[in-house]
Each structure stands twice: as C-alpha cells, then as structure tokens.
Coordinates of C-alpha atoms in Angstrom, one line a residue:
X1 CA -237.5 -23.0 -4.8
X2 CA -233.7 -23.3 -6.0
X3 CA -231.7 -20.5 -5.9
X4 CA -228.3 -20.0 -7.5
X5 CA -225.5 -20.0 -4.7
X6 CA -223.0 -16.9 -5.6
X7 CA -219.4 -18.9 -5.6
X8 CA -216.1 -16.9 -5.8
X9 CA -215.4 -19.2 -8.3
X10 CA -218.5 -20.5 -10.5
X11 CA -218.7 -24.1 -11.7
X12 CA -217.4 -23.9 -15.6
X13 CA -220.9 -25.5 -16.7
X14 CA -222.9 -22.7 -15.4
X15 CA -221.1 -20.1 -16.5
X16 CA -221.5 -22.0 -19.9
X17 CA -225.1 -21.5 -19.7
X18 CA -225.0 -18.1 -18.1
X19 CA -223.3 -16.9 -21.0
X20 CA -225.6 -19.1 -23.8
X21 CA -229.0 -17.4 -21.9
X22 CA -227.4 -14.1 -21.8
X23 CA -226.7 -14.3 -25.5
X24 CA -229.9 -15.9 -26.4
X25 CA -231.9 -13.8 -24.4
X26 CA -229.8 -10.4 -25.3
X27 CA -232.8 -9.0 -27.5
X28 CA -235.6 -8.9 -25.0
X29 CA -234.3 -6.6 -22.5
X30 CA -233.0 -6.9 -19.0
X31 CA -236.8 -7.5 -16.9
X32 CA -237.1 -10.1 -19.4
X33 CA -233.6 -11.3 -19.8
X34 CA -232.6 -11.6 -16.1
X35 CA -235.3 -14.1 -15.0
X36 CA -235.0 -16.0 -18.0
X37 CA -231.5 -16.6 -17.6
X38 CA -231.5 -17.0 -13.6
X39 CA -234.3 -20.2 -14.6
X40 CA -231.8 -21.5 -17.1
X41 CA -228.9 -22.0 -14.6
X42 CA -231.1 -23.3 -11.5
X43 CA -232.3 -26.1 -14.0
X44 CA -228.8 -26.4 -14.8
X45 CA -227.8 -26.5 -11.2
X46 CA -229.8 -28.6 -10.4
X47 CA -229.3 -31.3 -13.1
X48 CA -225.9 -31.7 -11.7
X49 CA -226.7 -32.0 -8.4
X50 CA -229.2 -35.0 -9.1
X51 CA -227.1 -36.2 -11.4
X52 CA -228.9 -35.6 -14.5
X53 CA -226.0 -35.5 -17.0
X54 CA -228.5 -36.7 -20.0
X55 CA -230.6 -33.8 -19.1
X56 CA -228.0 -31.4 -18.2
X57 CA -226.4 -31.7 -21.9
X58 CA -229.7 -31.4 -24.0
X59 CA -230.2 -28.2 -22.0
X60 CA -227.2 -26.7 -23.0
X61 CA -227.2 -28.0 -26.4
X62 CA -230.5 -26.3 -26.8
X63 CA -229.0 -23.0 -26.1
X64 CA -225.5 -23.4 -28.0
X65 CA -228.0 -24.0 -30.8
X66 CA -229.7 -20.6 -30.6
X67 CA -226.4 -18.8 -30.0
X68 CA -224.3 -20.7 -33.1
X69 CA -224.6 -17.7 -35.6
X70 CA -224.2 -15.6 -33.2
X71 CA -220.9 -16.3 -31.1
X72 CA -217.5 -16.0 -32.0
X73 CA -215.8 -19.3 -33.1
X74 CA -213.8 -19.2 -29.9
X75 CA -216.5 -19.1 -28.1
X76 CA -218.4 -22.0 -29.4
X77 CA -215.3 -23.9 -29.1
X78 CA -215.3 -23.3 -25.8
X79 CA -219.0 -23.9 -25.4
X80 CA -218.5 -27.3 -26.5
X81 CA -215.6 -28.2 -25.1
X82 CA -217.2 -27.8 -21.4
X83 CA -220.8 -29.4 -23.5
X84 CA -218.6 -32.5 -24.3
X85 CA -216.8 -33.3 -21.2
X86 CA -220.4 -33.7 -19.7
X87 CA -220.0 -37.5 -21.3
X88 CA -217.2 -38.6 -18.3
X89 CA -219.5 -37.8 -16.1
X90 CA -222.3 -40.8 -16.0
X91 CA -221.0 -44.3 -15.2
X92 CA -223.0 -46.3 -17.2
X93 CA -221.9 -46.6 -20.7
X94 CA -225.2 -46.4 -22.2
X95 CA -226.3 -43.1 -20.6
X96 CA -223.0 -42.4 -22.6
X97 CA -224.0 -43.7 -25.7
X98 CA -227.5 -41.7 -25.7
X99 CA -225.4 -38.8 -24.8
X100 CA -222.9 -39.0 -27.2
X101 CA -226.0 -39.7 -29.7
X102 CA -227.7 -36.5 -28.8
X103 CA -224.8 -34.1 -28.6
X104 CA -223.4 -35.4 -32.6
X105 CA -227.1 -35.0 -33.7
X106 CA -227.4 -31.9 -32.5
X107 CA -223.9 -31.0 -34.0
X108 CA -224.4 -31.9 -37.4
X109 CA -228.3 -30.7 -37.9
X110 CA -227.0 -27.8 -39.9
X111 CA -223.9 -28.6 -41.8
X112 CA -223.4 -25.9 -44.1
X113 CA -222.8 -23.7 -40.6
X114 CA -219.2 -23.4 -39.8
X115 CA -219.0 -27.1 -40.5
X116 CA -215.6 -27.3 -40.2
X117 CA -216.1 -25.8 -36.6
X118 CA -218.7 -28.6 -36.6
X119 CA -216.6 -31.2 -37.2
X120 CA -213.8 -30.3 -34.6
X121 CA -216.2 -30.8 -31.9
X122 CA -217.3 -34.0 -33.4
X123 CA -213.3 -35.5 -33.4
X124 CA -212.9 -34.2 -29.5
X125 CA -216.4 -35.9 -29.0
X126 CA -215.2 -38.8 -30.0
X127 CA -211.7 -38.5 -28.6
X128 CA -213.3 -38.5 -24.9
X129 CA -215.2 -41.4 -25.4
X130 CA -213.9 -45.0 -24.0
X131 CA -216.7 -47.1 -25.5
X132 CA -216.0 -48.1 -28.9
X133 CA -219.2 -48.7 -30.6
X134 CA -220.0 -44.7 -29.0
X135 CA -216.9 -43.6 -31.1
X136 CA -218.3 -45.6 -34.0
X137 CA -221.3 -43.8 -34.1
X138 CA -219.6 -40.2 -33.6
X139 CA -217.3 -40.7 -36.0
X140 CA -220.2 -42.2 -38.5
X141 CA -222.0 -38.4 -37.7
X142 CA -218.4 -36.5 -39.0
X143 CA -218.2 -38.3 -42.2
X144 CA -222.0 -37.5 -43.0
X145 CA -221.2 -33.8 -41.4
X146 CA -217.8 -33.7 -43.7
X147 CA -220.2 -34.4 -46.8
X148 CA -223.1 -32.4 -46.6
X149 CA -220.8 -29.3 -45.3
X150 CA -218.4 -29.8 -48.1
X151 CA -215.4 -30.1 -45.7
X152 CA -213.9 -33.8 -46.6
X153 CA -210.3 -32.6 -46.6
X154 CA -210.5 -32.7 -43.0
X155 CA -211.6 -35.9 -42.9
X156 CA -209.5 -37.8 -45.4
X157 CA -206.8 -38.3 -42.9
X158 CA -208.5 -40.4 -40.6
X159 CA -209.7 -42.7 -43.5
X160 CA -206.2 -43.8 -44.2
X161 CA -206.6 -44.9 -40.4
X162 CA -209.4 -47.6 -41.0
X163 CA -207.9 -50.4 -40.7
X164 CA -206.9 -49.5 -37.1
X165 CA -210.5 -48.3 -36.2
X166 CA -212.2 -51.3 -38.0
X167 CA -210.4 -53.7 -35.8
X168 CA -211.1 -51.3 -32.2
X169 CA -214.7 -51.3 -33.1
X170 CA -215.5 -54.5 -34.1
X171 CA -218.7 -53.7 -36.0
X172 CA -221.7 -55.7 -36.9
X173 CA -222.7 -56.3 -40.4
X174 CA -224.9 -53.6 -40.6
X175 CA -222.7 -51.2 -39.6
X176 CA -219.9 -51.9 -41.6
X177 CA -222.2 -51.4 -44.8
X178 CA -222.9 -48.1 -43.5
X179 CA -219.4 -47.2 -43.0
X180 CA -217.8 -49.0 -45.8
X181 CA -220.7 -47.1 -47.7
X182 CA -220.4 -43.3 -46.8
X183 CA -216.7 -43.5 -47.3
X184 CA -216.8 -44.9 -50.7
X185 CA -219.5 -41.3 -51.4
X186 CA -216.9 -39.3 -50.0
X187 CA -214.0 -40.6 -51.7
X188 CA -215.9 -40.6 -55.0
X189 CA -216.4 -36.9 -54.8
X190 CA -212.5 -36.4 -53.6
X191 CA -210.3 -35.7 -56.7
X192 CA -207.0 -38.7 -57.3
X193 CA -209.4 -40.9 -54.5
X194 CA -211.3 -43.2 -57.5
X195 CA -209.5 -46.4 -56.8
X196 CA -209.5 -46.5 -52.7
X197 CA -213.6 -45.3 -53.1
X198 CA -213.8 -48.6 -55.3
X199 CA -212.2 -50.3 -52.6
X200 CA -214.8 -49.4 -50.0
X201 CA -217.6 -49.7 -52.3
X202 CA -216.5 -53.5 -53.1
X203 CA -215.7 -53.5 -48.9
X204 CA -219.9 -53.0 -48.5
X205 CA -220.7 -55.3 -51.5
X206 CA -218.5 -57.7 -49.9
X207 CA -221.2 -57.7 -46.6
X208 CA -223.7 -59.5 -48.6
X209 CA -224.0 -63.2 -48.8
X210 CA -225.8 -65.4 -50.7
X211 CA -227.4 -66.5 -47.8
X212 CA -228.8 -62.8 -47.1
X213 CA -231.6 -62.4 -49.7
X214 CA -233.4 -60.3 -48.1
X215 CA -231.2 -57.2 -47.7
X216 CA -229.6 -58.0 -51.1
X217 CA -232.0 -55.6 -53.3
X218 CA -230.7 -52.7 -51.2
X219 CA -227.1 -53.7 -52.8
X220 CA -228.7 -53.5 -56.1
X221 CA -227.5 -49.6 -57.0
X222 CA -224.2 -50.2 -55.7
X223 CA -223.5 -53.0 -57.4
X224 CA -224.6 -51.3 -60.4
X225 CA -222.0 -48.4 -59.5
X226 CA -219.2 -50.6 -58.9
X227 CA -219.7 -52.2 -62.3
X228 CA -219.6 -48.8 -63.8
X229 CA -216.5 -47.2 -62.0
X230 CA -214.5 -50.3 -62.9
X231 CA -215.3 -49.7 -66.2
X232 CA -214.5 -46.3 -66.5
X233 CA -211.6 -46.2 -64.6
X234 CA -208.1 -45.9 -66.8
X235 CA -205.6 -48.0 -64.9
X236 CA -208.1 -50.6 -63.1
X237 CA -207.8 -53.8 -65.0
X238 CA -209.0 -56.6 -62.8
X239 CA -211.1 -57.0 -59.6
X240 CA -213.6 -60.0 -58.3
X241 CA -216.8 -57.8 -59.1
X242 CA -218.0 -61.2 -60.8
X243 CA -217.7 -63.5 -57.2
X244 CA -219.8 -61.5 -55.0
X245 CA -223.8 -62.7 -55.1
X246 CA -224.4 -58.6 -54.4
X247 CA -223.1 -58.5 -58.5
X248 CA -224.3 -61.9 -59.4
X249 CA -228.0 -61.2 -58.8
X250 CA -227.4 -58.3 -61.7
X251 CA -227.2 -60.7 -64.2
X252 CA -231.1 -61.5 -64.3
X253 CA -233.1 -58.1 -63.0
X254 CA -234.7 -56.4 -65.5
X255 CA -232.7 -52.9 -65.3
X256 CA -229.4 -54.0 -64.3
X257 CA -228.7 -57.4 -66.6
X258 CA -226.9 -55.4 -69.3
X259 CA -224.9 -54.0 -67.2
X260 CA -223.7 -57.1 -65.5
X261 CA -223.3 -58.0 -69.3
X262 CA -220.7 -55.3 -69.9
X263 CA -218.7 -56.6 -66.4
X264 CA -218.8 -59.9 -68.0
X265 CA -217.7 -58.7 -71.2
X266 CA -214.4 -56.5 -69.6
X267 CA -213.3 -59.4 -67.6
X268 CA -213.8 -62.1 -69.5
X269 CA -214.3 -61.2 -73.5
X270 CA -212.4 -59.4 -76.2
X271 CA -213.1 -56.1 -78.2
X272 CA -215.2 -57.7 -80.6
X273 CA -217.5 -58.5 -78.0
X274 CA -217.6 -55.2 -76.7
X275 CA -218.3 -53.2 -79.9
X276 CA -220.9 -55.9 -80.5
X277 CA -222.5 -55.1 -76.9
X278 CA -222.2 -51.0 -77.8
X279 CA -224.0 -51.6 -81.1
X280 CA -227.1 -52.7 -79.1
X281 CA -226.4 -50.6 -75.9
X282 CA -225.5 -47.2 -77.2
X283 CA -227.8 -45.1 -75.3
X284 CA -227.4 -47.4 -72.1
X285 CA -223.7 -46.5 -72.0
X286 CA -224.1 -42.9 -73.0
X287 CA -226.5 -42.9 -69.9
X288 CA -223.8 -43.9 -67.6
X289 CA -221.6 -41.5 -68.9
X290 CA -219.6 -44.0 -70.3
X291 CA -217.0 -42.6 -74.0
X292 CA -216.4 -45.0 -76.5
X293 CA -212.7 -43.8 -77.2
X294 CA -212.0 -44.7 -73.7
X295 CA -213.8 -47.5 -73.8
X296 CA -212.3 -48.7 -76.7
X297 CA -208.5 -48.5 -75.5
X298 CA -209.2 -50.2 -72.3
X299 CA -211.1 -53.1 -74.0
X300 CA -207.6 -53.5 -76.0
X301 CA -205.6 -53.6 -73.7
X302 CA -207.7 -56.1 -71.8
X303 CA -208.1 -58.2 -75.0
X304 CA -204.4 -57.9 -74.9
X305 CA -204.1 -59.6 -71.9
X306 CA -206.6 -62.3 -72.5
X307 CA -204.4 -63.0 -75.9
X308 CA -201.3 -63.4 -73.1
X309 CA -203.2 -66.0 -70.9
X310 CA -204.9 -67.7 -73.7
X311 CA -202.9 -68.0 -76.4
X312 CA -198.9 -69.5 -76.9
X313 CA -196.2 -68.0 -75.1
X314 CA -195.5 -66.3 -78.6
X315 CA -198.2 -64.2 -80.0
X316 CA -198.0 -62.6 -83.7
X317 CA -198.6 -59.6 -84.2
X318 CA -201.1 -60.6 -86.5
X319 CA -203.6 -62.1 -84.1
X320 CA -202.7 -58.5 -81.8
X321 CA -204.0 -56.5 -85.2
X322 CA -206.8 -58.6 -85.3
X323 CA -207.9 -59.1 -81.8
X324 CA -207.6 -55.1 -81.6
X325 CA -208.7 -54.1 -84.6
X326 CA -205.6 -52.0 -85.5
X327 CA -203.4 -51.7 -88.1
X328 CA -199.7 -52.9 -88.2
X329 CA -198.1 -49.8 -87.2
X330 CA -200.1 -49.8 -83.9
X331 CA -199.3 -53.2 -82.9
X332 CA -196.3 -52.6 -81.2
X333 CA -197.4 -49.1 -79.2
X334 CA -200.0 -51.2 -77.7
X335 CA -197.5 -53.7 -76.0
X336 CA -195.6 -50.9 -75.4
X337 CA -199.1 -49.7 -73.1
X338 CA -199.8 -52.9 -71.7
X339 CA -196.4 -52.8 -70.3
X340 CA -196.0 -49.1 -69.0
X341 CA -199.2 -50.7 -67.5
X342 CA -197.7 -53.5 -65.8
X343 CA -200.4 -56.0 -67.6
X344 CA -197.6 -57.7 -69.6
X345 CA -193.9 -58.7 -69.0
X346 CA -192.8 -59.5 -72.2
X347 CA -190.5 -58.8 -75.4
X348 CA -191.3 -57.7 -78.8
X349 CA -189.1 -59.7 -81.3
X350 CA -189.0 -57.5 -84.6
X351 CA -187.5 -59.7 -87.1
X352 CA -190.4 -62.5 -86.4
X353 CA -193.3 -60.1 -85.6
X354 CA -194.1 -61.9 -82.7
X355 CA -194.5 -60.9 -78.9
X356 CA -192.8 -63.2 -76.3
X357 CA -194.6 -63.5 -73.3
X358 CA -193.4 -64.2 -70.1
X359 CA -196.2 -62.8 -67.4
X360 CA -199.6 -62.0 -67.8
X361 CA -202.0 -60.2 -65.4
X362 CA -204.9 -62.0 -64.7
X363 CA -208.3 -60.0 -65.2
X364 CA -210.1 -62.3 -62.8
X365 CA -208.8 -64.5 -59.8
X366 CA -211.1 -67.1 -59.0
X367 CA -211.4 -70.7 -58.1
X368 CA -209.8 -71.7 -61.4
X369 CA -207.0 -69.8 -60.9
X370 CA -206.3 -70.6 -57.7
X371 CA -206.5 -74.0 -58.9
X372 CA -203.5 -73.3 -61.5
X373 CA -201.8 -71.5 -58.9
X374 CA -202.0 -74.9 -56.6
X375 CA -200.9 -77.1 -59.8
X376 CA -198.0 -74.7 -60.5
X377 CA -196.8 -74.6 -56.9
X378 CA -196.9 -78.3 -56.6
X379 CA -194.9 -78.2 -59.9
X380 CA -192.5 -75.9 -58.3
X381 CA -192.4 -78.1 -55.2
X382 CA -191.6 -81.1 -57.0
X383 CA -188.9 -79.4 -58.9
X384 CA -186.9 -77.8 -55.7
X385 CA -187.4 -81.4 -54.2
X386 CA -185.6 -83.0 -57.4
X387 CA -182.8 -80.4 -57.1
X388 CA -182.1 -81.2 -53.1
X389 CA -182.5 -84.7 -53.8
X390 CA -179.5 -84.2 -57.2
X391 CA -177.4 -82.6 -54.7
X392 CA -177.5 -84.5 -52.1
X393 CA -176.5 -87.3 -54.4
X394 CA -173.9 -85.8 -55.7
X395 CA -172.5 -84.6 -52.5
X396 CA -172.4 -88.2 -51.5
X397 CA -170.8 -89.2 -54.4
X398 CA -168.2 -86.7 -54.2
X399 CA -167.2 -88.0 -50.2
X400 CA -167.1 -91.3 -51.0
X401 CA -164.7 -90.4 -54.1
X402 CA -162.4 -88.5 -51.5
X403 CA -162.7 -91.3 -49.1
X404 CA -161.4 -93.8 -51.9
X405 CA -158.7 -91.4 -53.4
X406 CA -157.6 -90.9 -49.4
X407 CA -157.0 -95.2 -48.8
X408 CA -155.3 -95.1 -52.5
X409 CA -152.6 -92.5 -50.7
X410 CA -152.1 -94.5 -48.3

C-alpha cells in the first residue's frame, strides 16, 4: 500500500489536494475526514509518479468542483493556477489537448458562479498552452463562459485581437463557423457593437459555398438575421448579403423568401417598392421588430442614392420629391442627410432646383461593378498615357527649338 512520504517541503500539487479534501470533507468529522483525505493525496501521489497527468488533473478538478462556493477567491485562484500548470507536464500534445478539454469543461459547467473568476482561469489556460488548435478550443469555452455568465466586458478586448488569432490558429471550416458565430451573439448583445457583430455574422455566412449543400440549411436562421440587422441598422447602407449562396437559397424557401425580398428591395429598389412590399407584409415586419418610420427614412435615403447612380449627373429636385415621396420643402434636408451620411458628394444648386452629383455610394459591389470599375480605370489609364505621351512631345519640341535658336547665335 502507498503511503504519503512527510517532506519538509510538500510538492505544491498535493498540498493542492490536501487542502481541496480537507475542505470538502470538513463536515463529516475528523475519523471520517482524515482517511478520506490521506486516500485523496496517495491517488494523487501516485498519479505523478506514473505519470498520469490526464488522471492527476480530473482528480483535482473533481474536488476544486466541490469546494468552488465554498473557498475564498484567492484560494481558487490559487487552486487552479497549480490545476493548470498540470498541462506542461505530458509531452504529447494530444494528452494536452484532452487535458486542456477537460479542465475548460469543467470550468465553465456553471457559469453564473463567479464567472468572471471563471473566465481568468480560462485566459491563463490558454496562455500556457503551445498548441494552437488547444488554445482555439480554450478560448472557444471563454466566449461561451463570457455569455452565459453575463461577463462579455472582459472579453471584448481580445476580439479586437482576431485577426491575429485567426491567422495563429489556422482553423478549419467548421471551426471558424463556430467562432465567427459565437462572437457575432456576443457582440449583438454588447451595446455600440451592432456593426462589427454584422461583420462576424457575414464572416460565418461567408463559410458556405455553393458547393456545400448539405450544411447550408443550418445557415438558414442566420442568414435570415443578417438580412434583418442590415435592415434595421441606421448608418449601414450597403453590404454583399445578395452574393453569398448562404442568402441566395432564401429567395425560394417557404419561410424565408419575403425576407430575401426585402434585402432585394433595400439594395436594389426604391421606396415605392418598399411601401408596396409593407402593404402585403405588415405583420411579417412587425414580427421582426422592424418600425416603419425607420424604415421609411432609410429606404429614402437609399432611393437617394440609387437616383445618384442611375440617373444624370444633375438630378431635380422634382424627381428627389417624387422618388421620396416628400414635399418640396424636404427635398433639400434629405441631401443634406445623405451627405452627413457620406452616401453622396454633391452640391445643391438653388436657383435651378437641381442636385449636382459628383460621387455616389454604391449599395451593392458586385461583378458589374467591378466591371465599371475595370472600364473606368482603363479610361484613366489611357488618359495619364495621353498626358505623358503630350509632354513628352512637347519637351522635345521645346529642345530642338533651343538647339535651333543656339546655331542662330552663332
């Protein structure tokens, strides 16, 4: 039988789990106590010495468990630091892994328990960990821990960090949907975070190809969301929702078609189109929590900018008044919008009661644009080529003049 050997200095993991059983076994009394915890450290004692790390940790986690409500925050810092240093101990990197698995499960099985406690242990977790897809998965475990224990502020730092950790963990497909995914729901829930949560969200919708079918009907909600939050957002006013096949196969299911419709309509249609679409759709939009006023002013100022790309450089303000449905004394407070919104570089001529346009935002970029963009850089191209080529003509011009005017001197 293993006996503990008395040191004068005992090994920090077992006077971890002396003090866990003590704790845990505090109620029972002493003759029941003692033997109890004496077991607890020879199994631990002996996990180390046959190198049983895997073992070793789910031991201890099953007493840090017992003792969470119970010990001092200090403490359980403490507790975990020594818990988490178990993962340099193993040298293969998937003993690791499944440690690393088991200790951030255990972690987050009760979030609403000191989770921002919680979620410290989780970051020095990960921070001891070499293998990147075993940081991945830890730091996977704090954003679900940050939103079920309502602690996201503590989180949101290390989002603004993705693009660095995206490129050191080089995830699959599948992971990256589930990433991309949970923070676009904590970002929704985050007050002034709208836009960069509609960034993620678009980041997962982006995962799914035409060519993957099979997984697209799990896209189907999300794509439904994203159509929503573009259109209720105030100061979003283009995006490539339409391009992605995770949208696209909206346009024909039997729940979601109408709301592909209203996508359609914002990025590609006027206001008539939309108050046409309401008409028939009232209660689809209420659902959604959709407000007409809103609704309303930021279908005219996209009709605004659809005038601006589709119509002469010069607009009248009557077309504006009747494209937005407002009377002349609005007409002008409107461009004024779509400029303080940066969808229109323009100027508002007075005496002819037209709008001059000189840049337009575009609501969608797609292959047709880039086309135009191609035509009008080759225009540009062409242009700076005819300049050089005017310059250089007249530079020679202007030598040979000298050299002529020099012999004359002569």
């Amino acid at each position: 039988m293993t006996t503990v050997v008395p040191t004068s200095e005992e090994d920090p993991v077992i006077s971890v789990v002396r003090f866990m059983a003590e704790m845990s076994w505090a109620d029972a009394g002493a003759e029941i106590a003692e033997p109890q915890v004496n077991r607890l450290c020879v199994e631990a004692q002996e996990c180390m010495i046959e190198g049983r790390w895997l073992d070793l940790a789910s031991l201890m986690l099953t007493s840090a468990d017992l003792i969470f409500s119970k010990a001092s925050e200090k403490d359980l810092e403490c507790i975990f630091t020594i818990i988490c240093n178990l993962v340099k101990k193993p040298e293969s990197l998937d003993q690791v892994h499944e440690m690393a698995e088991l200790i951030s499960t255990k972690i987050i099985q009760q979030p609403n328990d000191k989770p921002a406690l919680r979620l410290k242990i989780l970051f020095n977790l990960y921070n001891l960990l070499e293998n990147p897809y075993s940081r991945f998965f830890v730091y996977l475990k704090s954003l679900n821990l940050a939103s079920h224990g309502k602690v996201t502020e503590h989180i949101l730092p290390s989002i603004k960090k993705m693009d660095n950790f995206f490129k050191e963990w080089n995830l699959g497909v599948k992971d990256q949907r589930e990433l991309f995914l949970a923070i676009s729901n904590i970002l929704k829930d985050n007050k002034g975070s709208a836009k960069d949560s509609f960034m993620f969200l678009t980041k997962y919708l982006e995962t799914f190809s035409s060519e993957d079918a099979s997984n697209m009907n799990e896209a189907k909600e999300e794509a439904a969301r994203a159509i929503i939050d573009f259109v209720r957002s105030p100061d979003m006013f283009k995006c490539d929702l339409l391009d992605m096949p995770a949208i696209a196969q909206l346009e024909k299911d039997a729940k979601y078609a109408p709301v592909y419709q209203l996508l359609k309509i914002f990025l590609t249609q006027r206001l008539d189109a939309f108050l046409d679409f309401e008409a028939a759709n009232s209660e689809l939009l209420k659902s959604y929590g959709l407000v007409h006023d809103d609704c309303i002013s930021k279908m005219r100022l996209m009709s605004l900018v659809d005038l601006g790309l589709n119509e002469s450089s010069q607009i009248p303000y009557s077309v504006i008044r009747e494209a937005l449905q407002i009377d002349d004394t609005e007409v002008e407070s409107w461009v004024v919008k779509a400029i303080t919104a940066k969808l229109l570089d323009c100027k508002i001529d007075q005496m002819n009661q037209v709008v001059i346009v000189s840049r337009c935002t575009e609501r969608v970029f797609g292959v047709h644009q880039w086309q135009e963009l191609r035509t009008k850089l080759m225009t540009w191209r062409g242009n700076i080529a005819g300049v050089i080529s005017t310059v250089q003509a007249n530079k020679i011009t202007e030598d040979n003049t000298q050299a002529m005017q020099g012999l004359a001197i002569r």
